[in-house]
CSV table of C-alpha atoms in Angstrom, one decimal:
chain,number,residue,atom,x,y,z
J,1,MET,CA,16.6,-56.7,-44.4
J,2,GLU,CA,14.3,-53.7,-44.4
J,3,SER,CA,12.0,-54.2,-47.8
J,4,LEU,CA,11.6,-57.5,-45.6
J,5,VAL,CA,10.3,-55.1,-42.6
J,6,LYS,CA,8.1,-53.6,-45.0
J,7,GLU,CA,6.4,-56.3,-46.9
J,8,LYS,CA,5.8,-58.2,-43.5
J,9,ALA,CA,3.7,-55.0,-42.4
J,10,LYS,CA,2.4,-54.7,-45.5
J,11,TYR,CA,1.2,-58.1,-45.4
J,12,GLN,CA,-0.5,-57.8,-41.7
J,13,VAL,CA,-2.2,-54.7,-43.1
J,14,GLU,CA,-4.2,-56.4,-46.3
J,15,LYS,CA,-5.0,-59.7,-44.4
J,16,SER,CA,-6.7,-57.8,-41.3
J,17,LEU,CA,-8.7,-55.8,-43.9
J,18,TYR,CA,-9.3,-58.4,-46.0
J,19,GLU,CA,-10.6,-60.1,-42.8
J,20,THR,CA,-12.7,-57.0,-41.9
J,21,GLY,CA,-14.4,-57.0,-44.8
J,22,HIS,CA,-15.2,-60.7,-44.7
J,23,THR,CA,-16.3,-60.5,-41.8
J,24,PHE,CA,-18.7,-57.5,-42.4
J,25,MET,CA,-19.6,-59.6,-46.0
J,26,GLN,CA,-20.6,-62.0,-44.2
J,27,PHE,CA,-24.2,-59.6,-42.4
J,28,THR,CA,-27.2,-59.3,-43.6
J,29,PRO,CA,-27.9,-56.3,-45.8
J,30,VAL,CA,-29.7,-55.0,-42.8
J,31,GLY,CA,-27.4,-55.6,-40.3
J,32,ARG,CA,-24.7,-54.3,-42.6
J,33,ALA,CA,-26.5,-51.3,-42.9
J,34,LEU,CA,-26.9,-50.9,-38.8
J,35,PHE,CA,-23.4,-51.5,-38.7
J,36,LEU,CA,-22.9,-48.3,-41.1
J,37,ILE,CA,-25.1,-46.4,-39.1
J,38,PHE,CA,-24.0,-47.1,-35.7
J,39,LEU,CA,-20.4,-46.5,-36.7
J,40,LEU,CA,-21.2,-42.7,-38.5
J,41,GLY,CA,-23.4,-41.7,-35.3
J,42,SER,CA,-20.5,-43.2,-32.8
J,43,ILE,CA,-18.4,-40.2,-33.6
J,44,PRO,CA,-20.4,-37.6,-33.0
J,45,ALA,CA,-21.5,-38.7,-30.0
J,46,TYR,CA,-17.8,-39.3,-29.1
J,47,TYR,CA,-16.6,-35.5,-29.4
J,48,GLY,CA,-20.4,-35.0,-27.9
J,49,SER,CA,-18.7,-36.9,-24.8
J,50,LYS,CA,-16.1,-35.4,-24.2
J,51,TYR,CA,-17.5,-31.8,-24.4
J,52,ALA,CA,-20.6,-32.1,-22.3
J,53,SER,CA,-18.1,-33.8,-19.7
J,54,ILE,CA,-15.7,-30.7,-20.4
J,55,LYS,CA,-17.8,-28.5,-19.1
J,56,TYR,CA,-20.0,-30.3,-16.3
J,57,PHE,CA,-16.0,-30.7,-14.3
J,58,ASP,CA,-15.3,-27.0,-15.5
J,59,LEU,CA,-19.2,-26.5,-13.7
J,60,VAL,CA,-18.4,-28.2,-10.5
J,61,TYR,CA,-14.7,-26.8,-10.0
J,62,SER,CA,-14.8,-22.9,-11.1
J,63,LYS,CA,-16.4,-22.9,-7.5
J,64,SER,CA,-13.2,-23.7,-5.9
J,65,HIS,CA,-11.2,-21.8,-8.6
J,66,ILE,CA,-9.0,-18.3,-6.4
J,67,SER,CA,-9.8,-15.5,-8.2
J,68,ALA,CA,-8.6,-12.0,-8.3
J,69,LYS,CA,-11.9,-9.5,-8.4
J,70,PRO,CA,-12.4,-6.1,-7.3
J,71,SER,CA,-13.9,-5.9,-3.8
J,72,THR,CA,-15.5,-2.8,-2.0
J,73,VAL,CA,-13.9,-2.7,1.8
J,74,LEU,CA,-16.2,-1.8,3.8
J,75,ALA,CA,-15.1,1.0,6.4
J,76,SER,CA,-15.7,3.2,8.9
J,77,PRO,CA,-15.1,7.0,8.2
J,78,LEU,CA,-12.1,9.0,9.7
J,79,VAL,CA,-12.4,11.3,12.4
J,80,ASN,CA,-10.5,14.5,12.1
J,81,SER,CA,-10.6,17.4,14.6
J,82,ALA,CA,-10.8,20.9,13.9
J,83,VAL,CA,-8.0,23.0,13.2
J,84,SER,CA,-5.7,25.1,15.8
J,85,ILE,CA,-3.2,27.5,14.4
J,86,TYR,CA,-0.8,28.8,16.2
J,87,PRO,CA,1.5,32.2,15.5
J,88,THR,CA,5.0,31.5,15.3
J,89,SER,CA,6.1,35.3,14.3
J,90,GLU,CA,4.7,38.7,13.1
J,91,ARG,CA,3.7,36.8,9.7
J,92,SER,CA,3.9,33.3,9.8
J,93,TYR,CA,1.5,30.7,11.8
J,94,SER,CA,1.8,26.4,12.2
J,95,ALA,CA,-1.4,24.5,12.1
J,96,LEU,CA,-2.5,21.6,13.5
J,97,ALA,CA,-5.3,18.7,14.0
J,98,THR,CA,-5.4,14.9,14.5
J,99,ILE,CA,-6.8,12.5,12.1
J,100,THR,CA,-7.9,8.6,13.4
J,101,ASN,CA,-8.7,5.7,11.7
J,102,PRO,CA,-11.1,3.6,13.7
J,103,ASN,CA,-11.5,0.7,11.6
J,104,LEU,CA,-8.7,-2.1,13.4
J,105,ASP,CA,-8.3,-4.2,10.3
J,106,ILE,CA,-8.3,-1.5,7.6
J,107,SER,CA,-5.3,0.7,6.7
J,108,VAL,CA,-5.2,4.6,5.0
J,109,GLY,CA,-3.1,5.0,1.8
J,110,THR,CA,-1.8,7.6,0.8
J,111,THR,CA,-4.3,10.1,0.8
J,112,ASN,CA,-4.1,13.9,-0.2
J,113,TYR,CA,-5.6,15.7,2.0
J,114,SER,CA,-5.4,20.4,1.8
J,115,VAL,CA,-6.0,22.7,5.1
J,116,ARG,CA,-7.5,26.4,3.6
J,117,PHE,CA,-7.4,29.5,6.2
J,118,PHE,CA,-9.8,32.0,6.3
J,119,ASP,CA,-9.8,35.8,7.8
J,120,SER,CA,-12.3,36.6,9.7
J,121,SER,CA,-14.7,37.7,6.5
J,122,GLY,CA,-14.2,33.7,5.7
J,123,LYS,CA,-12.0,34.8,2.4
J,124,GLU,CA,-9.2,32.5,2.4
J,125,LEU,CA,-5.7,33.7,3.0
J,126,TYR,CA,-3.8,30.5,2.1
J,127,LYS,CA,-3.8,26.7,0.9
J,128,TYR,CA,-1.6,24.2,2.2
J,129,SER,CA,-1.7,20.5,0.9
J,130,ASP,CA,-0.3,16.9,2.1
J,131,SER,CA,-0.4,13.5,1.6
J,132,PHE,CA,-1.2,10.9,4.7
J,133,PHE,CA,-1.9,7.3,5.6
J,134,LEU,CA,-2.7,5.7,8.4
J,135,SER,CA,-2.2,2.3,9.7
J,136,PRO,CA,-5.6,0.3,11.4
J,137,ASN,CA,-6.7,2.0,14.8
J,138,GLU,CA,-3.9,4.9,14.4
J,139,GLN,CA,-4.1,8.1,15.5
J,140,LYS,CA,-1.6,10.9,13.9
J,141,TYR,CA,-0.8,14.5,13.8
J,142,LEU,CA,-1.4,16.7,10.7
J,143,VAL,CA,1.0,19.5,11.3
J,144,VAL,CA,1.0,22.8,8.8
J,145,PRO,CA,5.1,23.8,10.0
J,146,ARG,CA,4.5,27.2,8.6
J,147,ILE,CA,2.8,29.5,5.9
J,148,ASP,CA,3.5,33.4,5.1
J,149,THR,CA,0.6,35.8,5.1
J,150,ASP,CA,-0.1,39.6,5.8
J,151,PHE,CA,-3.2,38.6,7.4
J,152,ALA,CA,-4.1,37.1,10.7
J,153,PRO,CA,-5.9,33.6,10.0
J,154,ALA,CA,-9.0,33.4,12.1
J,155,SER,CA,-10.2,29.7,11.2
J,156,ALA,CA,-9.1,27.2,9.1
J,157,LYS,CA,-10.7,24.1,7.4
J,158,LEU,CA,-9.1,20.5,6.5
J,159,GLU,CA,-10.2,19.0,3.4
J,160,PHE,CA,-9.7,15.1,2.5
J,161,THR,CA,-12.0,13.0,-0.5
J,162,ASP,CA,-12.2,9.4,-0.8
J,163,PRO,CA,-10.0,7.9,1.6
J,164,HIS,CA,-7.8,4.9,0.0
J,165,PHE,CA,-9.1,2.5,2.2
J,166,VAL,CA,-7.1,-1.4,1.8
J,167,LYS,CA,-6.7,-4.5,3.7
J,168,ARG,CA,-3.1,-5.4,4.2
J,169,PHE,CA,-3.2,-9.3,5.4
J,170,THR,CA,0.9,-8.0,6.5
J,171,ILE,CA,2.2,-4.6,7.4
J,172,PRO,CA,6.4,-4.6,8.2
J,173,LYS,CA,7.0,-3.1,12.0
J,174,ILE,CA,9.3,-0.2,12.0
J,175,SER,CA,10.2,1.3,15.2
J,176,PHE,CA,11.7,4.3,15.9
J,177,GLN,CA,13.6,5.7,19.1
J,178,SER,CA,13.2,9.8,19.3
J,179,PRO,CA,14.6,11.4,22.9
J,180,THR,CA,13.1,13.8,23.9
J,181,PRO,CA,14.0,17.1,21.9
J,182,GLN,CA,16.3,20.0,23.2
J,183,VAL,CA,15.0,23.2,23.1
J,184,TYR,CA,17.0,26.3,24.3
J,185,SER,CA,17.7,29.7,22.2
J,186,GLN,CA,20.8,30.8,20.6
J,187,SER,CA,22.0,34.2,20.3
J,188,THR,CA,24.2,33.9,16.7
J,189,PRO,CA,22.2,34.1,15.0
J,190,GLN,CA,19.0,35.1,17.4
J,191,ALA,CA,16.5,32.4,17.2
J,192,PHE,CA,14.7,30.0,19.2
J,193,VAL,CA,15.9,25.6,19.0
J,194,VAL,CA,14.8,22.7,18.8
J,195,GLU,CA,17.2,19.6,18.6
J,196,GLY,CA,17.0,16.0,18.2
J,197,GLY,CA,17.3,12.8,16.8
J,198,VAL,CA,15.9,9.5,15.3
J,199,TYR,CA,17.2,6.0,15.3
J,200,ASN,CA,15.6,3.9,13.2
J,201,ASP,CA,15.4,0.3,15.3
J,202,SER,CA,14.7,-1.6,12.5
J,203,PRO,CA,16.3,-3.6,9.1
J,204,TYR,CA,14.5,-1.3,6.7
J,205,PHE,CA,16.6,0.7,4.3
J,206,LEU,CA,13.9,3.7,4.7
J,207,LYS,CA,13.4,5.7,1.6
J,208,ILE,CA,11.5,8.6,3.5
J,209,VAL,CA,11.0,9.0,7.2
J,210,ARG,CA,9.3,12.8,7.8
J,211,VAL,CA,9.8,14.0,12.5
J,212,LYS,CA,6.9,15.9,13.5
J,213,VAL,CA,8.0,18.2,16.7
J,214,LEU,CA,4.9,19.4,19.0
J,215,LEU,CA,6.5,22.5,21.2
J,216,TYR,CA,4.9,22.8,24.6
J,217,ASP,CA,4.4,25.5,27.5
J,218,SER,CA,5.3,25.2,31.3
J,219,GLY,CA,1.6,24.1,31.3
J,220,GLY,CA,1.9,21.4,29.0
J,221,LYS,CA,-0.6,23.7,26.1
J,222,VAL,CA,0.5,23.3,22.3
J,223,VAL,CA,1.1,26.4,21.7
J,224,GLY,CA,3.5,25.2,18.6
J,225,ALA,CA,4.1,23.1,15.5
J,226,THR,CA,6.3,22.0,13.0
J,227,SER,CA,7.6,19.2,10.6
J,228,THR,CA,10.9,18.4,9.1
J,229,GLU,CA,12.2,15.5,6.2
J,230,LEU,CA,15.6,14.0,7.2
J,231,GLY,CA,15.6,11.8,3.6
J,232,SER,CA,16.4,7.9,3.4
J,233,VAL,CA,17.4,6.3,6.9
J,234,LYS,CA,19.5,2.9,6.7
J,235,PRO,CA,18.8,0.3,8.8
J,236,PHE,CA,19.8,0.9,12.6
J,237,GLU,CA,20.6,4.4,11.8
J,238,ARG,CA,20.8,7.7,14.3
J,239,ARG,CA,20.1,11.0,12.5
J,240,SER,CA,19.6,14.1,13.3
J,241,TYR,CA,18.0,17.3,13.2
J,242,LYS,CA,17.7,20.8,14.1
J,243,LEU,CA,14.8,23.5,14.0
J,244,LEU,CA,15.1,27.2,14.4
J,245,TRP,CA,12.5,29.8,14.5
J,246,PRO,CA,14.5,33.2,14.0
J,247,GLY,CA,14.1,35.9,15.8
J,248,GLN,CA,11.6,35.8,18.9
J,249,PRO,CA,9.2,33.6,18.8
J,250,TYR,CA,5.5,34.5,19.6
J,251,PHE,CA,5.8,31.4,22.2
J,252,ALA,CA,7.0,30.1,25.1
J,253,VAL,CA,8.3,26.6,24.2
J,254,ALA,CA,9.4,24.7,28.1
J,255,ARG,CA,9.3,21.3,25.8
J,256,ALA,CA,8.8,19.6,22.9
J,257,GLN,CA,8.0,16.5,21.9
J,258,ALA,CA,9.1,14.5,18.2
J,259,PHE,CA,6.9,11.6,16.5
J,260,PRO,CA,9.2,10.3,13.5
J,261,GLU,CA,7.7,8.4,10.7
J,262,THR,CA,7.7,6.5,7.3
J,263,ASN,CA,5.3,5.3,5.1
J,264,VAL,CA,5.0,1.4,6.4
J,265,LEU,CA,2.1,1.1,4.0
J,266,ASP,CA,4.0,1.9,0.7
J,267,PRO,CA,6.5,-0.8,-0.8
J,268,GLU,CA,9.1,1.5,-2.9
J,269,ASN,CA,9.8,3.2,0.8
J,270,LEU,CA,11.1,-0.3,1.8
J,271,ARG,CA,13.6,-2.3,1.5
J,272,LEU,CA,14.4,-4.4,3.9
J,273,GLN,CA,18.4,-5.3,4.5
J,274,ALA,CA,19.0,-8.6,5.9
J,275,ASP,CA,22.5,-8.5,6.9
J,276,ALA,CA,21.9,-5.4,8.7
J,277,VAL,CA,23.9,-5.0,12.5
J,278,PRO,CA,22.0,-2.7,15.3
J,279,GLN,CA,24.3,0.0,16.4
J,280,THR,CA,26.3,0.0,20.1
J,281,GLY,CA,24.1,3.1,21.6
J,282,GLY,CA,21.0,3.1,19.6
J,283,GLY,CA,19.7,5.6,19.8
J,284,ARG,CA,21.2,7.4,22.8
């Protein structure tokens, strides 16, 4: 049966070739030549038209292709205040400055900065280094918690270069509750104490949380500043902190205010925990 099918197929092929050849031989010699020229010319014409069509559609639709290319972010420069210096003991000092991002839709990713301290002759006494980040239209404090030097600094200068401006379509919203810290003096060991807590009122696990604390006198004037790092904080978790200034401090403190922060622009610093449940009592 299989051999019969093969023979039949062979016969059909031979018949088609014979009929084609017979038809071709009926052409005049000039007709046969023109037919061969047309047949041979149609092959490159086919591939040529195919290539031209591909290039045409690529040119037309390339304008709508989604592409990811580096772009220059046009941003207004950051604005910073002068650096204020506060003595905290006989040979130690803290310092404070503010920095502001005036851009309404541009963030500032992690940017390194330094604060250089000088004596009255302009000689550098100390250099403190850290980093900051800013959400759009945000102002924050930059705190030098403590430096130790044998000579009193007469001035200080805040320096930073190449702020990392970036546009973000969405920024995770992290909310903290931080009641007014307690301030008091303890006798054993003798020290001035600031004690408080921070409540993470969000479903995010936070890798690093920092608390900046400003100290005020009875007239509302800042007389000192410091900061502490709490490490990681779980969703809806309350963490406590206790800051001590050994001995008798060089300032009279009437109250303190805490400013907790975490880097919402760093995806490695945040992890959403969908099954997190708020604690009863929150940040109280």
